[in-house]
Every structure is written in structure tokens, then in C-alpha cells.
Coordinates of C-alpha atoms in Angstrom, one line a residue:
T3 CA 45.4 41.7 -7.9
G4 CA 45.3 41.2 -4.2
A5 CA 47.0 39.6 -0.9
G6 CA 46.1 36.9 1.1
T7 CA 42.6 35.7 0.9
T8 CA 41.5 39.3 -0.5
Y9 CA 41.8 39.2 -4.5
C10 CA 39.9 40.5 -7.7
V11 CA 40.4 38.6 -10.9
T12 CA 39.3 40.5 -14.3
A13 CA 38.8 37.7 -17.1
S14 CA 38.0 38.8 -20.8
V15 CA 36.0 36.9 -23.5
A16 CA 36.4 38.6 -26.9
T17 CA 35.6 42.4 -26.0
V18 CA 33.6 41.5 -22.9
S19 CA 35.2 41.3 -19.2
Y20 CA 34.1 39.9 -16.2
K21 CA 35.4 39.7 -12.6
I22 CA 35.2 37.7 -9.5
D23 CA 35.8 39.8 -6.2
S24 CA 36.2 38.3 -2.7
S25 CA 34.5 41.3 -1.1
T26 CA 31.5 40.0 -2.5
A27 CA 31.6 36.4 -0.9
S28 CA 30.4 35.0 -4.5
T29 CA 32.6 33.0 -6.9
T30 CA 30.0 33.7 -9.6
P31 CA 31.9 36.1 -12.6
V32 CA 29.9 39.4 -13.1
Q33 CA 30.5 41.8 -16.0
G34 CA 32.9 44.2 -15.2
V35 CA 36.6 44.9 -14.5
C36 CA 38.2 45.1 -11.1
S37 CA 39.5 48.4 -9.7
G38 CA 42.8 49.3 -11.3
H39 CA 42.2 46.9 -14.0
T40 CA 41.5 47.5 -17.9
A41 CA 40.3 45.6 -20.8
D42 CA 40.3 45.2 -24.3
G43 CA 37.2 46.8 -25.6
Y44 CA 36.8 48.8 -22.3
I45 CA 37.1 52.5 -21.8
V46 CA 37.9 55.0 -18.8
N47 CA 35.9 58.0 -18.4
L48 CA 38.4 60.5 -16.8
H49 CA 36.2 62.9 -15.7
P50 CA 35.9 62.6 -12.0
N51 CA 32.2 64.2 -11.3
P52 CA 30.5 63.0 -14.9
G53 CA 27.0 63.0 -13.6
A54 CA 27.4 66.4 -11.8
L55 CA 26.3 65.1 -8.4
S56 CA 28.2 68.5 -7.4
T57 CA 29.5 71.2 -8.9
G58 CA 33.3 69.8 -8.7
G59 CA 34.7 69.8 -12.1
Y60 CA 32.3 72.5 -13.7
S61 CA 32.7 76.5 -13.8
N62 CA 31.3 79.4 -14.5
Y63 CA 32.2 83.2 -15.5
A64 CA 29.5 85.7 -15.1
G65 CA 31.1 88.3 -17.4
L66 CA 32.2 92.2 -16.8
S67 CA 30.2 93.7 -14.2
P68 CA 27.7 94.4 -13.5
N69 CA 26.9 90.8 -14.6
A70 CA 26.7 88.3 -11.8
S71 CA 26.1 84.5 -11.8
S72 CA 26.3 81.7 -9.7
L73 CA 27.1 77.7 -9.8
S74 CA 24.9 75.3 -8.0
T75 CA 23.7 71.5 -8.4
V76 CA 20.2 70.8 -9.1
A77 CA 17.9 67.6 -9.9
A78 CA 17.7 67.3 -13.5
G79 CA 15.1 64.9 -15.5
W80 CA 17.0 65.1 -18.7
A81 CA 20.2 63.8 -17.4
S82 CA 21.0 60.2 -17.3
S83 CA 22.5 60.7 -14.0
G84 CA 19.7 62.6 -12.7
S85 CA 21.8 65.8 -11.4
A86 CA 23.3 68.7 -13.6
S87 CA 25.7 71.3 -12.7
R88 CA 23.3 74.9 -13.1
A89 CA 25.0 78.1 -14.0
T90 CA 22.4 80.9 -13.1
W91 CA 22.4 84.8 -13.9
S92 CA 21.1 86.8 -11.4
V93 CA 22.5 90.1 -13.3
G94 CA 23.2 89.8 -17.1
G95 CA 23.9 93.8 -17.9
D96 CA 26.3 92.6 -20.7
P97 CA 24.6 90.0 -23.0
T98 CA 27.7 89.2 -25.0
Q99 CA 29.8 88.0 -21.9
G100 CA 29.9 85.1 -19.4
D101 CA 30.4 81.6 -19.7
L102 CA 30.1 77.9 -18.4
G103 CA 32.6 75.3 -18.6
I104 CA 34.0 71.8 -17.7
Y105 CA 37.2 71.0 -16.2
T106 CA 39.3 68.6 -18.1
N107 CA 41.9 67.5 -15.7
S108 CA 40.5 68.5 -12.2
N109 CA 41.8 65.0 -10.9
S110 CA 45.1 65.1 -12.7
A111 CA 44.5 62.1 -14.9
L112 CA 45.2 63.4 -18.0
T113 CA 48.9 63.4 -19.8
S114 CA 50.5 65.9 -21.7
G115 CA 50.7 66.1 -25.1
R116 CA 48.0 63.3 -25.7
T117 CA 44.7 63.8 -27.5
Y118 CA 41.3 63.3 -25.5
T119 CA 37.6 63.7 -26.4
L120 CA 35.2 65.7 -23.9
R121 CA 31.4 64.4 -24.7
Y122 CA 28.6 66.3 -22.6
R123 CA 24.9 67.6 -22.6
I124 CA 23.7 71.4 -22.0
N125 CA 20.1 72.0 -21.3
A126 CA 19.0 75.8 -21.5
G127 CA 16.1 76.8 -19.0
Q128 CA 14.8 79.3 -22.0
N129 CA 15.2 80.0 -25.7
A130 CA 18.7 81.1 -26.2
T131 CA 21.9 80.8 -28.0
V132 CA 25.0 79.1 -26.9
A133 CA 28.3 79.5 -29.1
G134 CA 31.4 77.3 -28.6
P135 CA 32.9 75.0 -27.6
G136 CA 36.0 76.7 -26.6
I137 CA 39.2 76.0 -24.6
W138 CA 41.0 77.9 -22.1
A139 CA 43.8 77.6 -19.2
N140 CA 45.4 79.8 -17.3
S141 CA 48.8 79.2 -18.9
G142 CA 50.3 76.9 -21.2
I143 CA 49.7 75.6 -24.8
F144 CA 46.6 73.9 -25.6
S145 CA 44.3 73.6 -28.4
I146 CA 41.2 72.1 -30.2
T147 CA 41.7 69.7 -32.9
A148 CA 37.8 69.0 -33.8
S149 CA 34.6 69.6 -32.4
S150 CA 30.8 70.0 -32.7
A151 CA 31.5 73.7 -33.1
G152 CA 29.3 76.7 -33.9
T153 CA 26.5 78.6 -32.4
T154 CA 23.5 76.5 -31.1
S155 CA 20.1 77.5 -30.8
F156 CA 18.3 76.0 -27.9
I157 CA 14.9 75.4 -27.4
A158 CA 14.0 75.6 -23.4
N159 CA 14.3 72.5 -21.7
T160 CA 15.6 70.4 -24.8
P161 CA 19.3 69.2 -24.2
V162 CA 21.8 69.1 -26.6
T163 CA 25.0 66.8 -26.8
R164 CA 28.0 68.7 -27.7
W165 CA 31.8 67.3 -27.7
V166 CA 35.4 68.4 -28.3
T167 CA 38.5 66.8 -29.1
F168 CA 41.6 68.7 -27.6
T169 CA 45.2 68.6 -26.5
G170 CA 47.3 70.3 -23.8
D171 CA 50.4 70.5 -22.3
A172 CA 51.6 69.9 -18.9
A173 CA 51.4 73.5 -17.9
A174 CA 47.7 73.8 -19.5
L175 CA 46.7 70.9 -17.9
G176 CA 48.1 71.9 -14.5
S177 CA 46.5 75.5 -14.4
G178 CA 42.6 75.0 -14.9
L179 CA 42.3 73.8 -18.7
R180 CA 38.6 73.6 -19.6
I181 CA 36.1 73.5 -22.1
V182 CA 33.8 76.3 -22.4
Q183 CA 30.7 77.8 -24.1
H184 CA 29.5 81.4 -24.3
P185 CA 25.9 81.6 -23.8
T186 CA 23.2 84.5 -24.5
I187 CA 22.8 85.9 -20.7
A188 CA 20.2 87.8 -19.0
A189 CA 18.8 88.2 -15.6
G190 CA 17.3 84.9 -14.6
Y191 CA 18.4 82.9 -17.6
Y192 CA 20.3 79.5 -16.6
Y193 CA 22.0 76.7 -18.3
E194 CA 23.0 73.1 -17.3
I195 CA 25.5 70.4 -18.0
S196 CA 25.6 66.9 -17.1
D197 CA 26.5 63.4 -18.7
V198 CA 29.9 64.2 -19.3
T199 CA 32.5 61.3 -20.9
L200 CA 35.9 62.3 -21.2
Y201 CA 38.1 59.5 -23.0
E202 CA 41.6 59.4 -24.5
G203 CA 41.8 59.5 -28.4
V204 CA 39.7 61.3 -31.0
Y205 CA 35.7 61.5 -31.3
N206 CA 33.9 58.2 -31.3
S207 CA 30.2 58.6 -32.2
A208 CA 29.4 55.1 -30.7
I209 CA 30.7 56.2 -27.4
N210 CA 27.5 57.7 -25.2
F211 CA 27.6 58.7 -21.6
C212 CA 29.1 55.9 -19.3
W213 CA 30.4 56.6 -15.5
G214 CA 31.0 54.5 -12.6
N215 CA 26.9 53.9 -12.0
S216 CA 26.7 52.4 -15.7
P217 CA 25.7 48.4 -16.2
G218 CA 29.5 46.7 -16.0
W219 CA 31.5 50.2 -14.9
I220 CA 33.1 50.4 -11.7
W221 CA 34.7 53.3 -10.0
N222 CA 38.3 53.3 -9.7
G223 CA 38.2 55.3 -6.7
T224 CA 35.6 57.0 -4.7
A225 CA 32.1 57.4 -6.2
N226 CA 31.5 60.5 -8.3
N227 CA 34.9 61.6 -7.5
S228 CA 37.1 59.5 -9.2
T229 CA 37.6 57.7 -12.7
S230 CA 35.5 55.0 -14.1
T231 CA 35.6 52.1 -16.3
G232 CA 33.7 49.8 -18.2
P233 CA 32.5 48.6 -21.7
P234 CA 31.2 51.7 -24.2
L235 CA 27.4 51.8 -24.0

């Protein structure tokens, strides 16, 4: 697409796509797709902040008083992106309360009634258990159709991959639909989430963490704040 002397062309050979972009001043095709284009064999990561380079798109709930927690962004050597969203409990008076979550539609990219899968990794800063995943929104109709469900025992600083396939109507998508997990909490406990891939369709074990900084991938808008497109990795 383009106008005048500015253009970007996408061409596919089998399941591999290439692009020529006038902004690079090169006529040599490189692997990838132009912004706004799709191609056979490519997927779109619908989460706008999949590498957790900020707290945008993530959440935490301390639980009932006197519980208290905070959300921050930290460097994370275990994460492919190098960053994670961390929920830390400063007070954990009730160990059965609290959760950490991932917003699914913070960029309004999801469509009512369609099936989506969210794949992500969690790291615990201490030996603990995490139950879920569950799903929550302030209103509307929503449900989980399949997931890596159950309570997982975490070894400190040993990340675990989880996934969930879900649907939601327009009211749910527009009112904070998020995937949540319920961790064991106590003062000083923390949990981190990163490497999020949110895509349309049922769970596919061949799809790993992919984002706009992956080889052959592009951001469809502002880096770390938009959807991204590329080949499964």
C-alpha cells in the first residue's frame, strides 16, 4: 500500500512472506510483512504489550484488607523480552486472597464472540502455588473453553508456561476482561508475568512467544503498544 513515491509491498512464497519498503531505501526483499498486511502462515499477536516493558495490559489485586500489593515493571532474565510485570505483596494477611492478571482487550483488538488463546509465562520469586487460570470482567458474558488448568507448584525463579482459550461478548471485552491466577501470598512474595502471545483461534502448541521484535515480525503501530504480525516461531 502507499501513495506517490512512498510504498510497501508484501509478497508470499509458500508460507514465508517478504516485503520491500521504500522507507528503507533498499530494493532487496526482507522477510516480514508491511504494516497492516497479513499473509498466509502468519499470525497476529493481539496483546499490545506482550513483553511487559511497562505495566500496561497487566493487573493485580491485593485481596481483602489488610492485604496490600503493588505492580511494577522489572528486568527479568528469564523472559524472552527481558522484562516482566511484577506483583509484590507488602502485606499478605489473608493467604487465600489476591490475584495477578493479564488484560485481553486493552487495545480493543478483539471481536465479540470469537475464540482467542492467551499464552504466557509466570515466574515466582519464592516456592509457592498458583491456581487457575480463571477469567473475569466487570460485566457481560465470558467463559474459558480450554486451558492449562489446575494448581501449579512453583519453584523459586523457575518460570512456567500457561495458556487459556476463551470467548467474551462485547460487554465483557469492553469492561476489563482479563485472565487471572490466584497465587499463595505473604508479605514479600512476588510473581512476574511476561512473554504473552494472544491470538485468534484455539490453542496451538506450535505457537511460541512472538512479538514485534521477533525475527520477521513487525509492530502494527507503536512498538510495545500495539498488535504485531509475523510467522510462528
